[in-house]
XYZ file of C-alpha atoms in Angstrom:
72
model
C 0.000 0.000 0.000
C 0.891 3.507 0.237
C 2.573 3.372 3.576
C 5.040 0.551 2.608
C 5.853 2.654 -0.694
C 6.227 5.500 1.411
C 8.449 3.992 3.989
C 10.673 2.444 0.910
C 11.255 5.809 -0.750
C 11.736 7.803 2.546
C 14.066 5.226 3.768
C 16.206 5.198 0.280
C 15.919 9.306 0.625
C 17.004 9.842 4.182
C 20.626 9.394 3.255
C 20.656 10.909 -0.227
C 21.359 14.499 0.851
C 23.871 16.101 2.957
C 24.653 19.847 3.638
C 28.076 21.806 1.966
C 29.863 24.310 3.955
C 27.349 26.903 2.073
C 24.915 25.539 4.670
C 26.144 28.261 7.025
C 24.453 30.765 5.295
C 21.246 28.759 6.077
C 21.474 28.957 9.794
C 18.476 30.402 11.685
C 17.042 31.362 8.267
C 13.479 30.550 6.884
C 14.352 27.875 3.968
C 11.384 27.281 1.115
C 12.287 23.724 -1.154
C 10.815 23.791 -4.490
C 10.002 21.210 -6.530
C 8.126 20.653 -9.546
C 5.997 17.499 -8.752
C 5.188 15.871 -5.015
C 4.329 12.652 -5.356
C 5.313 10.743 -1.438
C 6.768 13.593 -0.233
C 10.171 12.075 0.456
C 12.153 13.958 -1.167
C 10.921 17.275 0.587
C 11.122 15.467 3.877
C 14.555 14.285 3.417
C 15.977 17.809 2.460
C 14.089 19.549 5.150
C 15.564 17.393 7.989
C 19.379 17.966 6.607
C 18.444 21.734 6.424
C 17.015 21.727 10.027
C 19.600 19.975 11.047
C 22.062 21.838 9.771
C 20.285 24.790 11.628
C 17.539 26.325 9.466
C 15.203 27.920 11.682
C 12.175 26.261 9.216
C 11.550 24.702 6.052
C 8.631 24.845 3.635
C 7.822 23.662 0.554
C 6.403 24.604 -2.806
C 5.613 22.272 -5.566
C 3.998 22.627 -8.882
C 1.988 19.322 -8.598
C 1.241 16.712 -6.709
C 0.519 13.240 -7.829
C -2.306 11.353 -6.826
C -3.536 7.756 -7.062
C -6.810 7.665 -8.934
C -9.420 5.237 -7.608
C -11.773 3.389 -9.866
């Protein structure tokens, strides 16, 4: 179902991105992620926890689309 897809791609995201030394820059700051199509989420959720992390004071996000699962 959804949840186990979800927990596969978060799990294969978590450790896909890791902050430069440009992060510093970042610190305390207000951070917005954009993206052109959400379709778990991962991604977005796996950036935003490096960036708070690394110190941003808060992350949102923006995205074009967003998938969805049609029923039938």
């Amino acid at each position: 179902g959804f949840a186990v897809a979800f927990g596969v791609l978060l799990d294969e995201a978590l450790g896909a991105f890791r902050p430069t030394a440009a992060i510093d820059a970042a610190r305390g700051a207000i951070l917005v992620l954009v993206d052109d199509v959400s379709t778990t989420g991962a991604t977005l959720e796996a950036c935003a926890d490096v960036l708070i992390d690394a110190g941003a004071k808060e992350v949102r996000a923006v995205t074009a689309a967003r998938a969805v699962r049609l029923r039938s």
